[in-house]
Coordinates of C-alpha atoms and ligand atoms in Angstrom, one line a residue:
M227 CA 100.6 84.7 95.2
T228 CA 104.4 85.0 95.3
S229 CA 106.3 85.4 98.5
F230 CA 107.1 89.0 99.5
T231 CA 108.5 91.4 102.1
C232 CA 106.5 94.5 102.8
Y233 CA 108.5 97.3 104.5
N234 CA 107.5 100.9 104.4
P235 CA 108.6 103.1 107.3
V236 CA 107.3 106.5 106.0
K237 CA 105.2 108.3 108.5
L238 CA 102.4 109.8 106.4
V239 CA 100.9 113.0 107.8
F240 CA 97.8 113.7 105.7
G241 CA 95.3 116.5 105.8
K242 CA 94.4 120.2 106.0
G243 CA 96.9 122.3 108.0
M244 CA 99.3 119.4 108.6
I245 CA 102.4 121.4 107.6
A246 CA 102.4 122.8 111.1
E247 CA 103.3 119.3 112.4
L248 CA 106.8 119.9 110.9
K249 CA 108.0 121.3 114.2
D250 CA 107.6 117.9 115.9
L251 CA 108.9 115.8 113.0
I252 CA 112.4 117.1 112.6
P253 CA 115.0 116.7 115.5
P254 CA 115.5 120.2 116.9
D255 CA 119.3 120.2 117.0
L256 CA 119.8 119.5 113.3
T257 CA 120.5 122.2 110.7
V258 CA 117.8 121.7 108.1
M259 CA 118.3 122.2 104.3
L260 CA 115.0 123.2 102.7
T261 CA 115.0 122.1 99.0
Y262 CA 112.4 123.4 96.5
G263 CA 111.8 124.0 92.8
G264 CA 111.1 127.0 90.7
G265 CA 109.2 129.0 93.1
S266 CA 105.6 127.7 93.1
I267 CA 105.8 127.2 96.9
K268 CA 106.5 130.9 97.4
K269 CA 103.3 131.8 95.5
N270 CA 100.8 129.4 97.1
G271 CA 101.7 130.0 100.7
V272 CA 103.4 126.6 101.3
Y273 CA 106.8 128.2 101.8
D274 CA 105.4 130.6 104.5
Q275 CA 103.7 127.7 106.3
V276 CA 107.0 125.7 106.3
R277 CA 109.1 128.6 107.5
A278 CA 106.5 129.3 110.3
A279 CA 106.7 125.7 111.4
L280 CA 110.5 125.9 111.5
A281 CA 110.7 129.4 113.0
D282 CA 113.2 128.6 115.7
R283 CA 115.4 126.3 113.6
T284 CA 118.6 126.8 111.6
V285 CA 117.5 126.5 108.0
V286 CA 119.6 126.6 104.8
E287 CA 117.7 127.0 101.5
F288 CA 118.4 125.5 98.1
G289 CA 115.9 126.5 95.4
G290 CA 115.8 126.1 91.7
I291 CA 115.4 122.3 91.3
E292 CA 114.0 121.9 87.9
P293 CA 111.3 119.4 86.6
N294 CA 113.2 116.2 85.6
P295 CA 115.8 117.2 88.2
R296 CA 119.4 117.4 87.0
Y297 CA 122.4 115.7 88.5
E298 CA 124.4 118.9 88.1
T299 CA 121.9 120.8 90.2
C300 CA 121.8 118.1 92.8
M301 CA 125.6 118.1 93.1
R302 CA 125.6 121.8 93.9
A303 CA 123.0 121.2 96.6
A304 CA 125.1 118.3 98.0
E305 CA 128.1 120.6 98.2
L306 CA 126.0 123.2 100.1
A307 CA 124.7 120.6 102.5
K308 CA 128.3 119.6 103.3
S309 CA 129.7 123.1 103.7
E310 CA 126.8 124.2 105.9
G311 CA 126.9 121.1 108.2
V312 CA 123.3 120.2 107.3
G313 CA 121.9 117.2 109.2
F314 CA 118.4 116.9 107.7
L315 CA 116.9 117.5 104.3
L316 CA 113.4 118.8 103.8
A317 CA 112.0 118.5 100.3
V318 CA 109.1 120.8 99.6
G319 CA 107.5 120.4 96.2
G320 CA 106.6 117.8 93.6
G321 CA 108.2 114.5 92.6
S322 CA 111.2 116.3 91.0
V323 CA 112.1 118.1 94.2
L324 CA 111.6 114.9 96.3
D325 CA 113.7 112.8 93.8
A326 CA 116.5 115.4 93.7
T327 CA 116.5 115.5 97.5
K328 CA 116.9 111.7 97.7
F329 CA 119.9 111.9 95.4
I330 CA 121.3 114.9 97.4
A331 CA 120.9 112.8 100.6
I332 CA 123.2 110.1 99.1
A333 CA 125.6 112.4 97.3
A334 CA 126.2 114.5 100.4
L335 CA 127.6 111.4 102.2
Y336 CA 129.3 109.7 99.3
D337 CA 133.0 110.1 99.1
A338 CA 134.0 107.0 97.2
G339 CA 133.9 108.8 93.8
D340 CA 131.3 110.4 91.5
P341 CA 127.8 109.7 92.9
W342 CA 126.6 109.2 89.3
E343 CA 128.1 105.7 89.6
I344 CA 125.1 104.9 91.8
M345 CA 122.7 105.9 89.0
E346 CA 124.5 103.6 86.6
G347 CA 124.3 100.8 89.1
R348 CA 128.1 100.6 89.5
A349 CA 128.2 101.4 93.2
P350 CA 126.1 100.3 96.1
I351 CA 124.1 102.8 98.2
E352 CA 125.3 102.5 101.8
A353 CA 124.1 105.6 103.5
A354 CA 121.9 108.7 103.1
M355 CA 121.2 111.8 105.1
P356 CA 117.8 111.7 106.8
L357 CA 115.1 113.4 104.8
G358 CA 111.4 114.4 105.0
A359 CA 109.0 115.8 102.5
V360 CA 106.1 118.2 102.1
L361 CA 104.4 117.1 98.9
T362 CA 102.6 119.6 96.6
L363 CA 101.9 117.5 93.5
P364 CA 100.3 114.0 93.7
A365 CA 101.8 111.9 90.9
T366 CA 105.0 110.0 91.5
G367 CA 104.5 108.3 94.9
S368 CA 108.0 109.5 95.7
E369 CA 106.7 110.7 99.1
M370 CA 106.3 107.0 100.2
N371 CA 108.8 105.1 98.1
T372 CA 112.5 104.4 97.7
N373 CA 112.8 105.6 94.1
A374 CA 114.2 108.7 92.4
V375 CA 114.7 109.6 88.7
I376 CA 117.6 111.9 87.9
S377 CA 118.6 113.4 84.5
R378 CA 122.2 114.3 83.5
E379 CA 122.4 117.3 81.3
S380 CA 125.9 116.6 79.9
T381 CA 125.0 113.1 78.6
G382 CA 121.3 113.4 78.0
E383 CA 120.6 110.4 80.2
K384 CA 117.5 110.0 82.5
L385 CA 118.1 107.1 85.0
S386 CA 116.5 105.8 88.2
F387 CA 117.7 104.3 91.4
G388 CA 116.0 102.8 94.5
S389 CA 117.2 102.3 98.0
P390 CA 115.6 101.9 101.4
H391 CA 118.1 104.5 102.7
V392 CA 116.1 107.2 100.9
Y393 CA 112.7 106.5 102.4
P394 CA 111.5 109.8 103.7
Q395 CA 111.2 109.7 107.5
F396 CA 107.9 111.5 107.1
S397 CA 105.8 113.0 104.3
I398 CA 103.2 115.7 104.9
L399 CA 100.4 115.7 102.4
D400 CA 98.0 118.6 102.6
P401 CA 95.5 118.4 99.7
E402 CA 95.0 122.2 99.9
T403 CA 98.5 122.7 98.6
T404 CA 97.4 121.2 95.3
Y405 CA 94.7 123.8 94.5
S406 CA 97.4 126.0 92.9
L407 CA 98.5 123.3 90.4
P408 CA 98.4 124.3 86.8
E409 CA 95.8 122.2 85.1
R410 CA 98.5 120.5 83.0
Q411 CA 100.2 119.2 86.2
T412 CA 97.0 117.9 87.7
Q413 CA 96.4 116.0 84.4
N414 CA 100.0 114.7 84.4
G415 CA 99.5 113.5 88.0
I416 CA 96.3 111.6 87.2
V417 CA 97.9 109.8 84.2
D418 CA 101.1 109.0 86.1
T419 CA 99.2 107.5 89.0
F420 CA 97.0 105.5 86.6
A421 CA 100.1 104.2 84.8
H422 CA 101.9 103.3 88.1
V423 CA 99.0 101.1 89.1
M424 CA 98.8 99.5 85.6
E425 CA 102.6 98.8 85.5
Q426 CA 102.1 96.6 88.6
Y427 CA 98.6 95.2 87.7
M428 CA 98.5 94.7 83.9
C429 CA 100.8 91.6 83.8
G430 CA 100.4 88.2 82.3
I431 CA 102.0 86.3 85.1
G432 CA 100.6 85.1 88.4
R433 CA 97.7 85.9 90.6
A434 CA 97.4 88.0 93.7
P435 CA 93.6 88.5 94.1
L436 CA 93.6 91.0 97.0
T437 CA 96.4 93.1 95.5
E438 CA 94.6 93.1 92.1
R439 CA 91.4 94.4 93.7
M440 CA 93.4 97.1 95.6
A441 CA 94.8 98.1 92.2
E442 CA 91.4 98.1 90.6
A443 CA 90.1 100.3 93.5
V444 CA 92.7 102.9 92.8
L445 CA 92.0 102.8 89.0
I446 CA 88.2 103.2 89.6
T447 CA 88.7 106.0 92.0
L448 CA 90.9 107.9 89.5
V449 CA 88.2 107.4 86.8
E450 CA 85.6 108.8 89.2
E451 CA 87.6 111.7 90.5
A452 CA 89.2 113.0 87.3
P453 CA 86.1 114.7 85.9
K454 CA 85.4 116.2 89.3
V455 CA 88.7 117.9 89.6
K456 CA 88.3 119.4 86.2
A457 CA 85.0 120.9 87.1
N458 CA 86.0 121.9 90.7
P459 CA 89.8 122.3 91.1
D460 CA 89.3 123.6 94.7
D461 CA 87.2 120.7 96.0
Y462 CA 89.0 119.4 99.0
E463 CA 87.5 115.9 99.0
V464 CA 88.4 115.4 95.3
R465 CA 92.0 116.7 95.8
A466 CA 92.4 114.5 98.9
N467 CA 91.2 111.4 97.0
L468 CA 93.6 112.1 94.1
M469 CA 96.5 112.6 96.5
W470 CA 95.8 109.4 98.4
C471 CA 95.5 107.5 95.1
A472 CA 98.9 108.7 94.0
T473 CA 100.6 107.6 97.2
V474 CA 99.0 104.2 97.2
G475 CA 99.7 103.9 93.5
L476 CA 103.5 103.6 94.1
N477 CA 104.3 102.9 97.7
G478 CA 104.9 99.2 97.3
W479 CA 101.5 97.8 98.4
L480 CA 100.3 97.1 94.9
G481 CA 103.4 95.0 94.2
C482 CA 102.7 92.7 97.2
G483 CA 102.4 89.1 96.0
V484 CA 102.5 90.1 92.4
A485 CA 104.7 87.7 90.4
A486 CA 106.2 90.3 87.9
Q487 CA 105.7 93.9 87.0
D488 CA 105.8 95.5 83.6
W489 CA 107.4 99.0 83.6
A490 CA 108.0 99.0 79.8
T491 CA 105.9 102.1 79.5
H492 CA 108.0 104.0 82.0
M493 CA 111.3 102.8 80.5
I494 CA 110.3 104.0 77.0
G495 CA 108.7 107.1 78.5
H496 CA 111.9 108.2 80.2
E497 CA 113.7 108.0 76.9
L498 CA 111.0 110.2 75.3
T499 CA 111.4 112.8 78.1
A500 CA 115.2 112.7 77.7
L501 CA 115.0 113.1 73.9
Y502 CA 112.1 115.4 73.4
G503 CA 111.4 117.0 76.8
I504 CA 107.9 115.7 76.9
D505 CA 106.4 115.8 80.5
H506 CA 106.7 112.4 82.2
G507 CA 102.9 111.8 82.6
R508 CA 102.4 112.7 78.9
T509 CA 104.9 110.1 77.7
L510 CA 103.0 107.5 79.6
A511 CA 99.6 108.4 78.0
V512 CA 101.3 108.0 74.6
I513 CA 103.1 104.7 75.3
M514 CA 100.9 102.7 77.6
P515 CA 98.1 102.0 75.2
A516 CA 100.8 101.0 72.6
V517 CA 102.4 98.6 75.0
H518 CA 99.1 97.0 75.9
R519 CA 98.1 96.6 72.2
H520 CA 101.5 95.1 71.4
Q521 CA 101.3 92.7 74.3
L522 CA 97.6 92.0 74.1
E523 CA 97.9 88.2 73.7
R524 CA 100.2 87.8 76.7
K525 CA 98.2 90.2 78.9
L526 CA 94.9 88.8 77.7
P527 CA 93.5 87.4 81.0
R528 CA 94.3 90.5 83.0
L529 CA 93.0 92.8 80.2
V530 CA 89.7 90.9 80.2
Q531 CA 89.6 91.2 84.0
C532 CA 90.2 94.9 83.8
A533 CA 87.6 95.3 81.1
E534 CA 85.0 93.8 83.4
R535 CA 85.9 95.2 86.8
V536 CA 87.2 98.7 85.9
W537 CA 85.3 99.5 82.7
G538 CA 82.2 97.4 83.1
I539 CA 82.6 95.6 79.8
T540 CA 81.0 92.2 80.2
Q541 CA 79.9 91.2 76.7
G542 CA 81.9 89.8 73.8
E543 CA 84.8 87.7 72.9
D544 CA 87.9 87.9 75.2
K545 CA 90.1 89.6 72.6
D546 CA 87.4 92.1 71.8
R547 CA 86.9 93.0 75.4
A548 CA 90.6 93.3 75.9
A549 CA 90.9 95.7 73.0
Q550 CA 88.0 97.7 74.3
A551 CA 89.7 98.0 77.7
I552 CA 92.7 99.5 76.0
D553 CA 90.6 101.9 74.0
R554 CA 88.8 102.9 77.2
M555 CA 92.1 103.6 78.9
E556 CA 93.3 105.8 76.0
A557 CA 89.9 107.6 75.9
F558 CA 90.3 108.2 79.7
F559 CA 93.7 109.8 79.2
Q560 CA 92.3 112.0 76.5
S561 CA 89.3 113.0 78.7
V562 CA 91.7 114.1 81.4
G563 CA 93.2 116.4 78.7
V564 CA 96.3 114.5 77.8
P565 CA 97.0 113.7 74.1
T566 CA 97.9 110.1 73.5
R567 CA 99.8 110.1 70.2
L568 CA 103.4 111.2 69.4
S569 CA 102.1 113.4 66.6
A570 CA 100.3 115.6 69.1
Y571 CA 103.8 116.4 70.6
N572 CA 105.3 117.0 67.1
V573 CA 107.4 113.9 67.4
D574 CA 108.0 111.9 64.3
A575 CA 107.6 108.2 65.2
D576 CA 109.8 107.1 62.3
E577 CA 112.6 109.1 63.9
A578 CA 111.8 108.4 67.5
A579 CA 111.3 104.6 67.3
P580 CA 114.9 103.6 66.4
L581 CA 116.4 106.3 68.6
V582 CA 114.5 105.1 71.7
A583 CA 115.1 101.4 70.9
E584 CA 118.9 102.0 70.4
R585 CA 119.2 104.0 73.6
L586 CA 117.6 101.2 75.7
A587 CA 119.5 98.4 73.8
R588 CA 122.8 100.2 74.4
R589 CA 122.2 99.9 78.2
G590 CA 121.2 96.3 77.7
V591 CA 117.7 97.0 79.0
K592 CA 115.1 94.3 78.3
I593 CA 111.7 95.3 79.4
G594 CA 108.2 94.1 80.2
E595 CA 107.0 91.6 82.8
Y596 CA 108.9 88.8 81.0
G597 CA 112.0 90.9 80.6
D598 CA 112.2 90.0 76.9
L599 CA 111.2 93.1 75.0
G600 CA 114.3 94.1 73.2
E601 CA 115.2 96.6 70.4
Q602 CA 112.7 95.3 67.8
A603 CA 109.7 95.2 70.2
V604 CA 110.5 98.7 71.5
R605 CA 110.6 100.0 67.9
E606 CA 107.2 98.4 67.2
I607 CA 105.7 99.8 70.3
V608 CA 106.9 103.4 69.6
M609 CA 105.5 103.1 66.0
L610 CA 102.1 102.0 67.4
A611 CA 102.1 105.3 69.3
R612 CA 102.6 107.5 66.2
Ligands
NZQ945 O1 109.3 123.9 90.4 P1 108.0 124.5 91.0 O2 108.0 125.9 90.9 O3 107.7 124.0 92.3 O4 106.8 124.0 90.0 C1 106.5 122.7 89.7 C2 106.9 122.2 88.3 O5 107.0 123.3 87.4 C3 105.0 122.6 89.6 N1 104.3 122.5 90.9 C4 104.4 121.5 91.8 N2 103.6 121.6 92.8 C5 102.8 122.7 92.5 C6 103.3 123.3 91.3 N3 102.8 124.4 90.8 C7 101.8 125.0 91.5 N4 101.3 124.5 92.6 C8 101.8 123.4 93.2 N5 101.2 122.9 94.3 O6 104.7 121.5 88.8 C9 105.8 121.3 87.9 C10 106.1 119.9 87.7 O7 106.7 119.4 89.0 P2 107.5 118.0 89.1 O8 107.9 117.8 90.5 O9 108.5 117.9 88.0 O10 106.3 117.0 88.7 P3 106.0 115.5 89.1 O11 105.6 115.4 90.6 O12 105.1 114.9 88.1 O13 107.5 114.8 89.0 C11 108.0 114.4 87.8 C12 109.4 113.7 88.0 O14 109.2 112.5 88.9 C13 109.8 111.4 88.2 C14 109.6 111.7 86.7 O15 110.4 111.0 85.9 C15 110.0 113.2 86.7 O16 111.4 113.4 86.7 N6 109.2 110.2 88.7 C16 109.5 109.8 89.9 C17 109.1 108.6 90.4 C18 109.4 108.1 91.8 N7 110.2 108.9 92.5 O17 109.0 107.1 92.3 C19 108.2 107.6 89.7 C20 107.6 108.3 88.5 O18 107.3 107.3 87.6 C21 108.4 109.3 87.8 O19 109.4 108.7 86.9
ZN946 ZN1 105.6 107.6 86.6

């Protein structure tokens, strides 16, 4: 086990009816800016619950944050926050609204230049406005982590940043808010969660037995719950289990004591979203099996462990069991309803492979748990996903 620091100050408020708790979670004297997306919260009653909980507060609204939130939109929100004297940001929605709000929290206090410098890693993050969240889509773990992913329309980039300054002060998770999710978004959330766990767990380096078993517990729970949510989308217990899986999947715990993490799938996936507009979760279903096949030799011990503990494959040669574990993962994504090949998204791998590889190479990005997958490897991985 490697040495680690575990720090996560997010107050998680989980369960039916918990949005009402908002009144005690935000300091009463602050002007609140409520940020939201394209309007789903107005149809499913979440907006009404939030406004009722904040009935006696000064609230400014900023709606229209798009999936894969844009820098340009965030900058408009930051200007509004400044001009209205906002003191607290409340994100109500999915990962995109939460991520955008994290960026707005920084941009609203940043006067050293263009906040995009932060996304490019050229400027440090020194402060952020306090924020909280009401999550309506379990997937990203953004409700309990330091990360955000922002796209820039003018340059076609999709970049991420992380800072403890943007930990939400609290996140409210009411599983009932997820009943209204379109099936596609539920599917995306299951795959995204599964992939987050795998990025931390499926690595060739080091051992952290307790953390590995925690990761396996999340994977097994997802495999058990996915068919249930398909059959009964309004089952509270199933929705609650999926929501808790997503949070645990990327709140830092599964990285404790882990020597190195992979994240190659996410890095390639973000480029596919930027280039072709494919949903984040879907890019992962396409790329993760390809990464694992490409890196089978180096990930062999962990793949064999996963085969046995997650998929119950106990017979056969190691390489054969490892290959079966990858096949089972791909079949799982398909069973959730997410296609796992580029061709299903009308993307030509021959065209995509060099484009994705060049875009990552241009930024000097080397990926995988060894940090050595460069342009050639990325090309090969994308071709495996054709
Ligand atoms: O915009 P509205 O109208 O709210 O509709 C949204 C959106 O169209 C809808 N939706 C959300 N909750 C709903 C709902 N519709 C009905 N009922 C509800 N309860 O779902 C659509 C997708 O929402 P979005 O927030 O984009 O999805 P998700 O949560 O999957 O977030 C994806 C973004 O998060 C980033 C991705 O790259 C992508 O930009 N990620 C963020 C991470 C992080 N912060 O740690 C890590 C992830 O790996 C990921 O990269
Ligand atoms: Zn993800």
